[in-house]
Amino acid sequence: MPVTFNNVSYIYLPHSPYEHVALKHVNLKIEDQEFVAIIGPTGSGKSTLLQHINGLLLPSEGSINVNEYTITPKTKVRSIRNLRREAGLVFQFPEYQLFEANVHDDIAFGPKNFGVPAAEIEERINSLMTTVGLPTSLLERSPFELSGGQKRRVALCGILAMNPSILVLDEPTAGLDPRGGAKSLNLIKKLNEEQGKTIILVTHEMDIVLEYCQRVILLIDGEVKADGKPADIFMNQELLAESKIVQPQVLQVATRLIKGGLKLDYRNIKNAEDLANEIARVKKGGVSK
Amino acid sequence: MKNITLGRYLPYDTWIHRLDPRFKIIAMIALLVCVFQPLPWIVNGFLALVILVLLLMSRVKISSIFKSLKAMWFMILVILIFNVILIRTGEVLFTIFDYPIYTKALLQTATIAVRLTLMISITTILTATTRPLDLTYGLEFFMTPLKVIKFPAHEIAMTISIALRFIPTLLEETEKIMKAQASRGVDLKGGTFKQKINGIIALIIPLFVSSFQRSEELANAMEARGYNPSGKRTRYRTLKFHAGDLVGLIVTTVIVALVFIAIYNPALIGIGGLV
């Protein structure tokens, strides 16, 4: 079932000198199995938006529908507890949430809290370690002994072990080297394509958005400024200038080539390889000088 | 977590905000000493009025004071029970199941409750109107003479300011980890006792790990910039005693004097008959 935001507003610390309106009348609908990126400058309300999806924050105004749950300002947290299992939220730097004596117990922590039978937890842990590419020999080690990248994958396993149908990620590649970042995104893509999970992620890396996501939602000052296909949004020069979003690198090149007279179709370009293919396609078609 | 209001600095720009922190610390101590004197009710009322005016001037919400009292009702209840059992002088007000309740017991409890309220109000005024850093500068000023006896005044002030500086950071961190663990099904409000204990462990361990990491990073960063605790240093913001501070000092002195005259020589200010 889709995720729907109906006129959602959120105010931090209302009626105090620190009052801050983080979301202003947000309306959104994210369909099942979509791969959506939420972008926007710092302080635009991205993380606040994410935390509404699994009921960590309740809206100050409006309502949210996720699967069969409805969240309103008056919702009791207890009544939406199972929503947290269905919409798995992976925070920025999730390695900080590790605490158990060994990796196995840490991954089992989430599903155990939601009453998943022990035998099934074992099964999930074993298959997840393969999915995220960690050797099962790590299961007995302390999570604090692992490398940064490994810790992050263990933390991701801890959320995936609850088998959520919606996966929400806040800056999944922050602090990872380019290869580690690409690895985790390919993993997320696999979860989307093979297991049909809805993916909603926040990122500052526009190259990633272009290459992996089907749809972009641009938030500015708590309002939805744009919503559409990545290529269309990243080629909208007015919008880019206004929102101070940096165009993905391949599209920067493409924009110059198009300006120079090459009739590229930017909708076909998601990464460097696509760009090369597109140039080849146009050249073969015979472009007159 | 961000909803903690008690003792938090309020970024307004009132007359009290602009006062010298050193004066404010002295004034707070003076007023606290007054509040804890065995005062006749009329003087207590006068002090309460002064503190109310100060609260209004510093734009602290009165409701936030009462909110913090809510957390203390249990303590006041315990004091009440003890007083009812232990104090057996004065008139009998009424009897419950043949057990006499003395007026003195109730009065005593009321006095303690009033004193606590006034104490909280006074300290709230100080912390709400003074930046934590200014507060430590003020404390350092008072500790400096102790350097003569090798008291590490600067080091202690630095430790306090670092601790104060990291309180919001730690609260933020706590909130973040709480949310991360809540996303993994931790339910600190509901749940069985065992679940709650597990939830607290899931919160405290990551908090400890990141605090240790942070303190190591901070120590390295300070050393990288050549920090030397025994070195002589200057400050960007220096404390200055302004005319306003003088006015405040005179007002405080008058109040304290009035209170002590009221205690020891009430006839002098014409309230002899009321005490």
Coordinates of C-alpha atoms in Angstrom, one line a residue:
Chain A
M1 CA 0.0 0.0 0.0
P2 CA 1.2 3.5 -0.8
V3 CA 2.6 6.2 1.5
T4 CA 0.4 9.3 1.5
F5 CA 1.0 12.6 3.1
N6 CA -2.2 14.7 3.4
N7 CA -1.5 18.4 4.1
V8 CA 1.1 17.5 6.7
S9 CA 2.7 20.3 8.8
Y10 CA 5.2 19.8 11.6
I11 CA 6.3 22.4 14.2
Y12 CA 9.3 21.9 16.5
L13 CA 8.8 23.3 20.0
P14 CA 5.6 25.2 19.4
H15 CA 5.0 28.3 21.5
S16 CA 8.6 28.8 22.6
P17 CA 11.4 31.0 21.4
Y18 CA 12.9 28.0 19.7
E19 CA 9.7 27.4 17.6
H20 CA 10.5 26.2 14.1
V21 CA 8.2 25.1 11.3
A22 CA 9.9 22.2 9.7
L23 CA 7.1 21.0 7.3
K24 CA 4.5 23.2 5.7
H25 CA 1.4 21.6 4.2
V26 CA 3.1 18.7 2.5
N27 CA 1.1 16.6 0.1
L28 CA 2.7 13.5 -1.4
K29 CA 1.9 10.0 -2.6
I30 CA 4.6 7.4 -2.9
E31 CA 3.5 4.2 -4.7
D32 CA 4.5 0.6 -3.8
Q33 CA 7.9 -0.4 -5.1
E34 CA 8.9 3.1 -6.1
F35 CA 12.5 4.2 -5.6
V36 CA 12.3 7.8 -4.5
A37 CA 14.9 10.4 -3.5
I38 CA 14.2 13.3 -1.3
I39 CA 16.6 16.2 -1.8
G40 CA 16.9 19.8 -0.6
P41 CA 19.3 22.0 1.3
T42 CA 20.1 21.4 5.0
G43 CA 17.3 22.4 7.2
S44 CA 14.7 21.9 4.5
G45 CA 12.8 19.3 6.5
K46 CA 14.0 16.1 4.8
S47 CA 14.8 14.2 8.0
T48 CA 11.6 15.4 9.6
L49 CA 9.7 14.1 6.7
L50 CA 11.4 10.7 6.9
Q51 CA 10.6 10.4 10.6
H52 CA 6.9 10.8 9.9
I53 CA 6.8 7.7 7.7
N54 CA 7.4 5.3 10.6
G55 CA 5.6 7.3 13.3
L56 CA 8.6 8.6 15.2
L57 CA 7.2 12.1 14.8
L58 CA 3.5 12.8 14.7
P59 CA 2.3 15.5 12.4
S60 CA 1.3 18.8 14.1
E61 CA -1.4 19.0 11.4
G62 CA -2.7 16.8 8.6
S63 CA -2.4 13.0 8.4
I64 CA -0.3 10.3 6.9
N65 CA -1.3 6.9 5.5
V66 CA 1.3 4.1 5.5
N67 CA 0.0 0.6 4.6
E68 CA -3.1 0.2 6.8
Y69 CA -2.0 2.7 9.3
T70 CA -3.3 6.3 9.6
I71 CA -1.2 8.8 11.6
T72 CA -2.8 12.0 12.8
P73 CA -1.7 14.5 15.5
K74 CA -3.7 12.5 18.0
T75 CA -2.5 9.0 17.2
K76 CA -1.3 7.0 20.2
V77 CA 2.2 5.7 19.6
R78 CA 1.3 2.3 20.9
S79 CA -1.3 1.7 18.2
I80 CA 1.2 2.2 15.4
R81 CA 4.1 0.2 17.0
N82 CA 4.0 -2.5 14.3
L83 CA 4.3 0.2 11.6
R84 CA 7.9 0.6 12.7
R85 CA 8.5 -3.0 11.6
E86 CA 6.8 -2.5 8.2
A87 CA 8.6 0.8 7.5
G88 CA 12.2 0.3 8.4
L89 CA 14.1 3.5 9.0
V90 CA 17.8 3.5 8.6
F91 CA 19.3 6.7 10.2
Q92 CA 22.3 8.6 9.1
F93 CA 25.4 6.9 10.5
P94 CA 23.4 3.9 11.7
E95 CA 26.6 2.3 13.1
Y96 CA 26.0 4.4 16.2
Q97 CA 23.0 2.3 17.1
L98 CA 25.0 -0.9 17.6
F99 CA 25.3 -2.1 21.2
E100 CA 25.0 -5.8 21.6
A101 CA 27.9 -8.1 22.6
N102 CA 28.1 -9.6 19.1
V103 CA 26.9 -8.9 15.6
H104 CA 24.4 -11.8 15.6
D105 CA 22.5 -10.5 18.7
D106 CA 22.5 -6.9 17.3
I107 CA 20.9 -8.0 14.0
A108 CA 18.4 -10.1 16.0
F109 CA 17.5 -7.2 18.3
G110 CA 14.9 -5.7 16.0
P111 CA 13.0 -8.8 14.9
K112 CA 13.1 -10.1 18.5
N113 CA 11.4 -6.9 19.7
F114 CA 8.6 -7.5 17.3
G115 CA 8.2 -11.2 18.3
V116 CA 9.6 -12.9 15.3
P117 CA 10.2 -16.7 16.1
A118 CA 13.9 -17.5 16.9
A119 CA 14.2 -20.1 14.1
E120 CA 13.1 -17.5 11.5
I121 CA 15.4 -14.9 12.9
E122 CA 18.3 -17.3 12.4
E123 CA 17.3 -18.0 8.8
R124 CA 17.0 -14.3 8.1
I125 CA 20.4 -13.5 9.6
N126 CA 22.1 -16.1 7.5
S127 CA 20.6 -15.0 4.2
L128 CA 21.0 -11.3 5.0
M129 CA 24.7 -11.7 5.7
T130 CA 25.1 -13.1 2.2
T131 CA 22.8 -10.3 0.7
V132 CA 25.0 -7.5 2.2
G133 CA 28.2 -9.3 1.5
L134 CA 29.5 -10.0 5.0
P135 CA 31.2 -13.3 5.9
T136 CA 29.2 -15.3 8.5
S137 CA 32.4 -15.6 10.6
L138 CA 31.7 -12.0 11.7
L139 CA 28.5 -13.0 13.5
E140 CA 30.4 -13.9 16.7
R141 CA 32.5 -10.8 16.8
S142 CA 31.8 -7.6 18.7
P143 CA 30.3 -5.0 16.5
F144 CA 32.8 -2.4 17.9
E145 CA 35.7 -4.4 16.4
L146 CA 34.5 -4.1 12.8
S147 CA 35.5 -1.5 10.2
G148 CA 33.3 1.5 9.5
G149 CA 31.8 0.0 6.3
Q150 CA 31.2 -3.3 8.0
K151 CA 29.5 -1.7 10.9
R152 CA 27.2 0.2 8.6
R153 CA 26.2 -3.0 6.8
V154 CA 25.5 -4.7 10.1
A155 CA 23.3 -1.8 11.1
L156 CA 21.5 -2.1 7.8
C157 CA 21.0 -5.9 8.4
G158 CA 19.5 -5.0 11.8
I159 CA 16.7 -3.1 10.0
L160 CA 16.4 -5.5 7.1
A161 CA 16.0 -8.4 9.6
M162 CA 12.6 -7.0 10.5
N163 CA 11.7 -7.6 6.8
P164 CA 10.1 -4.1 6.2
S165 CA 8.1 -3.6 3.0
I166 CA 9.2 0.1 3.0
L167 CA 12.9 1.0 3.5
V168 CA 13.6 4.6 4.5
L169 CA 17.2 5.7 4.5
D170 CA 18.7 9.0 5.7
E171 CA 22.0 9.6 3.8
P172 CA 23.0 6.0 3.3
T173 CA 26.3 6.9 1.7
A174 CA 27.5 9.7 4.1
G175 CA 31.1 9.1 5.1
L176 CA 31.6 6.1 2.8
D177 CA 34.3 6.0 0.1
P178 CA 32.9 6.1 -3.5
R179 CA 33.3 2.3 -3.9
G180 CA 31.5 1.6 -0.6
G181 CA 28.8 4.0 -1.5
A182 CA 28.2 2.4 -4.9
K183 CA 28.2 -1.0 -3.2
S184 CA 25.4 -0.1 -0.7
L185 CA 23.4 1.6 -3.5
N186 CA 23.6 -1.4 -5.7
L187 CA 22.4 -3.4 -2.6
I188 CA 19.5 -1.0 -2.1
K189 CA 18.6 -1.3 -5.8
K190 CA 18.6 -5.0 -5.6
L191 CA 16.2 -4.9 -2.6
N192 CA 13.9 -2.7 -4.7
E193 CA 14.0 -4.8 -7.8
E194 CA 14.2 -8.3 -6.5
Q195 CA 12.2 -8.1 -3.2
G196 CA 9.9 -5.3 -4.3
K197 CA 10.6 -3.0 -1.4
T198 CA 9.6 0.6 -1.6
I199 CA 12.8 2.8 -1.2
I200 CA 12.7 6.3 0.1
L201 CA 16.1 7.9 0.6
V202 CA 17.5 11.3 1.5
T203 CA 20.8 12.2 -0.1
H204 CA 23.0 15.2 -1.0
E205 CA 24.7 13.4 -3.8
M206 CA 22.9 14.2 -7.0
D207 CA 24.9 11.8 -9.1
I208 CA 23.3 9.0 -7.0
V209 CA 19.8 10.4 -7.4
L210 CA 20.2 10.5 -11.2
E211 CA 21.7 7.0 -11.5
Y212 CA 19.4 5.1 -9.1
C213 CA 16.2 6.8 -8.4
Q214 CA 12.9 6.8 -10.4
R215 CA 11.6 10.0 -8.8
V216 CA 12.9 13.0 -7.0
I217 CA 11.1 15.2 -4.5
L218 CA 12.7 18.5 -3.8
L219 CA 12.0 20.1 -0.4
I220 CA 12.7 23.7 0.3
D221 CA 11.9 25.4 3.6
G222 CA 9.5 22.5 4.4
E223 CA 7.6 22.8 1.2
V224 CA 7.5 20.4 -1.8
K225 CA 9.1 22.6 -4.5
A226 CA 9.3 20.0 -7.3
D227 CA 8.4 16.4 -7.8
G228 CA 9.2 14.4 -10.9
K229 CA 11.7 12.4 -12.9
P230 CA 15.4 13.1 -11.9
A231 CA 16.4 14.0 -15.5
D232 CA 13.6 16.5 -15.9
I233 CA 14.4 18.2 -12.6
F234 CA 18.1 18.3 -13.1
M235 CA 17.7 19.8 -16.6
N236 CA 15.4 22.5 -15.3
Q237 CA 18.0 25.4 -15.2
E238 CA 15.6 27.9 -13.5
L239 CA 14.8 25.4 -10.7
L240 CA 18.5 24.5 -10.2
A241 CA 19.5 28.2 -9.9
E242 CA 16.7 29.0 -7.5
S243 CA 17.2 26.0 -5.3
K244 CA 21.0 26.0 -5.4
I245 CA 21.0 22.3 -6.4
V246 CA 24.2 21.2 -8.1
Q247 CA 23.5 19.3 -11.4
P248 CA 24.9 15.8 -11.6
Q249 CA 28.3 15.7 -13.3
V250 CA 27.2 13.7 -16.4
L251 CA 24.3 16.2 -17.0
Q252 CA 26.7 19.1 -16.6
V253 CA 28.7 17.6 -19.5
A254 CA 25.5 16.8 -21.4
T255 CA 24.2 20.4 -20.9
R256 CA 27.3 21.8 -22.5
L257 CA 27.2 19.4 -25.4
I258 CA 23.6 20.2 -26.1
K259 CA 24.5 23.9 -26.0
G260 CA 27.3 23.2 -28.4
G261 CA 24.7 21.8 -30.9
L262 CA 24.8 18.0 -30.1
K263 CA 21.2 16.7 -30.1
L264 CA 21.4 14.5 -27.1
D265 CA 18.3 13.1 -25.4
Y266 CA 19.1 13.8 -21.8
R267 CA 16.4 11.4 -20.6
N268 CA 18.6 8.5 -21.7
I269 CA 21.5 9.6 -19.5
K270 CA 21.9 8.2 -16.0
N271 CA 25.6 7.7 -15.8
A272 CA 28.9 8.2 -17.7
E273 CA 28.3 5.0 -19.7
D274 CA 24.9 6.2 -20.8
L275 CA 26.4 9.5 -21.8
A276 CA 29.0 7.8 -24.0
N277 CA 26.4 5.7 -25.6
E278 CA 24.2 8.7 -26.2
I279 CA 27.0 10.6 -27.9
A280 CA 27.8 7.5 -30.0
R281 CA 24.1 7.2 -31.0
V282 CA 23.9 10.8 -32.0
K283 CA 27.2 10.7 -33.9
K284 CA 26.2 7.6 -35.9
G285 CA 23.0 9.3 -36.9
G286 CA 25.2 11.9 -38.6
V287 CA 25.4 15.3 -37.1
S288 CA 26.3 18.0 -39.6
K289 CA 28.8 20.6 -38.5
Chain B
M1 CA 14.2 15.8 24.6
K2 CA 14.3 19.3 23.2
N3 CA 11.3 20.0 25.4
I4 CA 13.4 20.3 28.6
T5 CA 12.6 23.8 29.7
L6 CA 13.9 24.0 33.3
G7 CA 17.3 25.6 33.5
R8 CA 17.5 26.4 29.9
Y9 CA 19.0 29.6 28.5
L10 CA 16.3 31.8 26.9
P11 CA 17.8 33.9 24.1
Y12 CA 16.0 37.2 24.9
D13 CA 17.6 40.6 25.5
T14 CA 16.1 41.9 28.7
W15 CA 17.7 44.1 31.3
I16 CA 18.4 41.0 33.5
H17 CA 20.1 39.3 30.5
R18 CA 22.5 42.1 30.1
L19 CA 23.7 42.1 33.7
D20 CA 27.1 41.0 34.6
P21 CA 27.1 37.2 35.4
R22 CA 29.3 37.8 38.4
F23 CA 26.7 40.1 39.9
K24 CA 24.0 37.7 39.0
I25 CA 25.7 34.8 40.8
I26 CA 26.2 37.0 44.0
A27 CA 22.5 38.2 43.8
M28 CA 21.3 34.6 43.4
I29 CA 23.3 33.4 46.5
A30 CA 22.0 36.4 48.5
L31 CA 18.4 35.7 47.6
L32 CA 18.8 32.0 48.3
V33 CA 20.2 32.8 51.7
C34 CA 17.2 35.1 52.3
V35 CA 14.7 32.4 51.2
F36 CA 16.1 29.9 53.6
Q37 CA 15.8 32.1 56.7
P38 CA 13.1 31.4 59.2
L39 CA 10.9 34.2 57.8
P40 CA 7.6 35.5 59.0
W41 CA 4.9 35.1 56.3
I42 CA 4.8 38.8 55.4
V43 CA 8.5 38.8 54.6
N44 CA 8.1 35.6 52.6
G45 CA 5.3 37.2 50.7
F46 CA 7.5 40.2 50.0
L47 CA 10.3 38.0 48.7
A48 CA 7.9 36.0 46.6
L49 CA 6.7 39.3 45.1
V50 CA 10.3 40.4 44.3
I51 CA 11.0 37.0 42.7
L52 CA 7.8 37.2 40.7
V53 CA 8.8 40.6 39.4
L54 CA 12.2 39.2 38.4
L55 CA 10.6 36.3 36.7
L56 CA 8.4 38.6 34.7
M57 CA 11.3 40.8 33.8
S58 CA 13.4 37.9 32.6
R59 CA 10.5 36.6 30.5
V60 CA 10.6 33.2 32.1
K61 CA 7.2 31.6 31.8
I62 CA 5.6 31.2 35.2
S63 CA 3.9 28.0 33.9
S64 CA 7.4 26.4 33.3
I65 CA 8.1 26.9 37.1
F66 CA 4.9 25.1 37.9
K67 CA 5.7 22.4 35.5
S68 CA 9.0 21.7 37.3
L69 CA 7.0 21.7 40.6
K70 CA 4.9 18.9 39.2
A71 CA 8.0 16.7 39.3
M72 CA 8.5 17.5 43.0
W73 CA 5.0 16.8 44.3
F74 CA 6.1 13.3 45.4
M75 CA 8.9 14.8 47.5
I76 CA 6.5 17.3 49.1
L77 CA 4.1 14.4 49.8
V78 CA 6.9 12.5 51.6
I79 CA 7.8 15.6 53.6
L80 CA 4.1 16.0 54.5
I81 CA 3.8 12.4 55.7
F82 CA 6.9 12.8 57.9
N83 CA 5.8 16.1 59.3
V84 CA 2.3 14.7 60.1
I85 CA 3.9 11.9 62.0
L86 CA 6.7 13.8 63.7
I87 CA 5.4 17.2 64.5
R88 CA 3.0 17.1 67.4
T89 CA 2.9 20.6 68.7
G90 CA 0.4 23.5 68.1
E91 CA -3.3 23.2 67.8
V92 CA -5.1 20.1 66.5
L93 CA -6.6 21.1 63.2
F94 CA -8.7 18.0 62.6
T95 CA -8.5 14.3 63.1
I96 CA -8.5 11.5 60.6
F97 CA -9.4 8.0 62.0
D98 CA -8.7 9.3 65.5
Y99 CA -5.3 10.5 64.4
P100 CA -4.8 14.2 65.2
I101 CA -3.3 16.4 62.5
Y102 CA -1.5 19.5 63.9
T103 CA -1.5 22.9 62.3
K104 CA 2.2 23.1 62.7
A105 CA 2.8 20.0 60.6
L106 CA 0.8 21.5 57.7
L107 CA 2.4 24.9 58.1
Q108 CA 5.9 23.5 58.1
T109 CA 5.2 21.5 54.9
A110 CA 3.8 24.6 53.2
T111 CA 6.9 26.6 54.2
I112 CA 9.1 24.0 52.6
A113 CA 7.0 23.9 49.5
V114 CA 7.2 27.7 49.2
R115 CA 10.9 27.7 49.8
L116 CA 11.5 25.1 47.1
T117 CA 9.4 27.0 44.7
L118 CA 11.3 30.2 45.3
M119 CA 14.6 28.4 45.1
I120 CA 13.7 26.9 41.7
S121 CA 12.5 30.3 40.5
I122 CA 15.7 32.0 41.6
T123 CA 18.0 29.5 40.0
T124 CA 15.8 29.4 36.8
I125 CA 16.2 33.2 36.5
L126 CA 19.9 32.9 36.6
T127 CA 20.2 30.1 34.1
A128 CA 17.5 31.4 31.8
T129 CA 19.2 34.8 31.5
T130 CA 22.9 33.9 31.5
R131 CA 24.7 32.1 28.7
P132 CA 26.3 28.9 30.1
L133 CA 29.7 30.2 29.1
D134 CA 29.2 33.5 30.8
L135 CA 28.2 31.6 33.9
T136 CA 31.5 29.7 33.9
Y137 CA 33.5 32.9 33.3
G138 CA 31.7 34.3 36.4
L139 CA 32.6 31.2 38.4
E140 CA 36.2 31.3 37.3
F141 CA 36.4 34.9 38.4
F142 CA 35.3 33.8 41.9
M143 CA 37.7 30.8 42.0
T144 CA 40.7 32.8 40.8
P145 CA 41.9 33.9 44.2
L146 CA 42.1 30.3 45.2
K147 CA 44.9 29.9 42.7
V148 CA 47.2 31.0 45.6
I149 CA 46.6 27.7 47.3
K150 CA 47.2 25.8 43.9
F151 CA 43.5 25.4 43.3
P152 CA 43.1 24.6 39.6
A153 CA 40.6 27.4 38.9
H154 CA 41.1 27.6 35.2
E155 CA 41.0 23.9 34.7
I156 CA 37.8 23.5 36.6
A157 CA 36.2 26.4 34.7
M158 CA 37.3 24.8 31.4
T159 CA 35.9 21.4 32.5
I160 CA 32.6 23.0 33.4
S161 CA 32.4 24.9 30.2
I162 CA 33.1 21.8 28.1
A163 CA 30.5 19.8 30.1
L164 CA 28.0 22.6 29.6
R165 CA 28.9 22.9 25.9
F166 CA 28.2 19.2 25.4
I167 CA 24.9 18.9 27.3
P168 CA 22.8 19.9 24.2
T169 CA 25.0 17.7 22.0
L170 CA 24.5 14.7 24.3
L171 CA 20.7 15.4 24.4
E172 CA 20.6 15.5 20.7
E173 CA 22.6 12.3 20.5
T174 CA 20.3 10.6 23.1
E175 CA 17.3 11.6 21.0
K176 CA 18.9 10.3 17.9
I177 CA 19.8 6.9 19.4
M178 CA 16.4 6.7 21.1
K179 CA 14.8 7.2 17.7
A180 CA 17.1 4.7 16.0
Q181 CA 16.3 2.1 18.7
A182 CA 12.6 2.9 18.6
S183 CA 12.7 2.2 14.9
R184 CA 14.0 -1.3 15.9
G185 CA 11.0 -1.8 18.2
V186 CA 12.2 -0.5 21.6
D187 CA 9.3 0.8 23.5
L188 CA 10.5 2.7 26.6
K189 CA 7.0 3.9 27.6
G190 CA 5.1 0.7 27.3
G191 CA 6.5 -2.8 27.4
T192 CA 7.3 -5.1 30.2
F193 CA 9.9 -4.3 32.9
K194 CA 12.5 -6.5 31.1
Q195 CA 11.8 -4.9 27.8
K196 CA 12.3 -1.5 29.4
I197 CA 15.7 -2.5 30.9
N198 CA 16.8 -3.9 27.5
G199 CA 15.7 -0.6 25.9
I200 CA 17.7 1.4 28.3
I201 CA 20.8 -0.7 27.7
A202 CA 20.3 -0.2 24.0
L203 CA 20.3 3.5 24.6
I204 CA 23.2 3.8 27.1
I205 CA 25.8 1.7 25.5
P206 CA 25.9 3.6 22.2
L207 CA 25.8 6.8 24.1
F208 CA 28.8 5.8 26.1
V209 CA 30.7 4.7 23.1
S210 CA 30.1 7.9 21.2
S211 CA 30.9 10.1 24.2
F212 CA 34.3 8.4 24.7
Q213 CA 35.0 8.8 21.0
R214 CA 34.0 12.5 21.1
S215 CA 36.1 13.3 24.2
E216 CA 39.1 11.7 22.6
E217 CA 38.6 13.7 19.4
L218 CA 38.1 16.9 21.4
A219 CA 41.3 16.3 23.4
N220 CA 43.2 15.8 20.2
A221 CA 41.7 18.9 18.6
M222 CA 42.6 21.0 21.6
E223 CA 46.1 19.7 21.7
A224 CA 46.5 20.2 17.9
R225 CA 45.7 23.9 18.6
G226 CA 48.4 24.1 21.3
Y227 CA 46.1 24.1 24.3
N228 CA 48.1 24.3 27.5
P229 CA 46.0 24.4 30.7
S230 CA 48.7 26.4 32.7
G231 CA 49.3 28.9 29.9
K232 CA 48.1 32.5 30.3
R233 CA 45.2 33.3 28.1
T234 CA 43.0 36.3 27.1
R235 CA 39.3 36.3 26.3
Y236 CA 37.3 37.4 23.3
R237 CA 34.4 38.5 25.6
T238 CA 35.5 40.2 28.7
L239 CA 33.2 40.8 31.7
K240 CA 32.5 44.5 32.5
F241 CA 30.7 45.9 35.4
H242 CA 28.1 48.4 34.0
A243 CA 25.9 51.0 35.6
G244 CA 23.0 48.6 35.4
D245 CA 25.0 46.2 37.6
L246 CA 25.4 48.9 40.2
V247 CA 21.7 49.5 40.3
G248 CA 21.1 45.8 40.6
L249 CA 23.7 45.6 43.4
I250 CA 22.0 48.4 45.3
V251 CA 18.5 46.9 44.9
T252 CA 19.8 43.5 46.1
T253 CA 21.5 45.0 49.1
V254 CA 18.4 46.9 50.1
I255 CA 16.3 43.7 49.7
V256 CA 18.7 41.6 51.8
A257 CA 18.9 44.3 54.4
L258 CA 15.2 44.6 54.7
V259 CA 14.8 40.8 55.0
F260 CA 17.4 40.6 57.8
I261 CA 16.0 43.6 59.7
A262 CA 12.6 41.9 59.5
I263 CA 14.1 38.9 61.1
Y264 CA 16.1 40.4 63.9
N265 CA 14.6 43.8 64.5
P266 CA 11.1 43.9 63.0
A267 CA 10.1 47.0 64.9
L268 CA 12.6 49.1 63.0
I269 CA 10.7 48.9 59.7
G270 CA 7.3 49.1 61.4
I271 CA 6.2 45.5 60.9
G272 CA 6.8 44.6 64.6
G273 CA 3.1 44.0 65.2
L274 CA 2.7 41.7 62.3
V275 CA 5.5 39.2 63.2

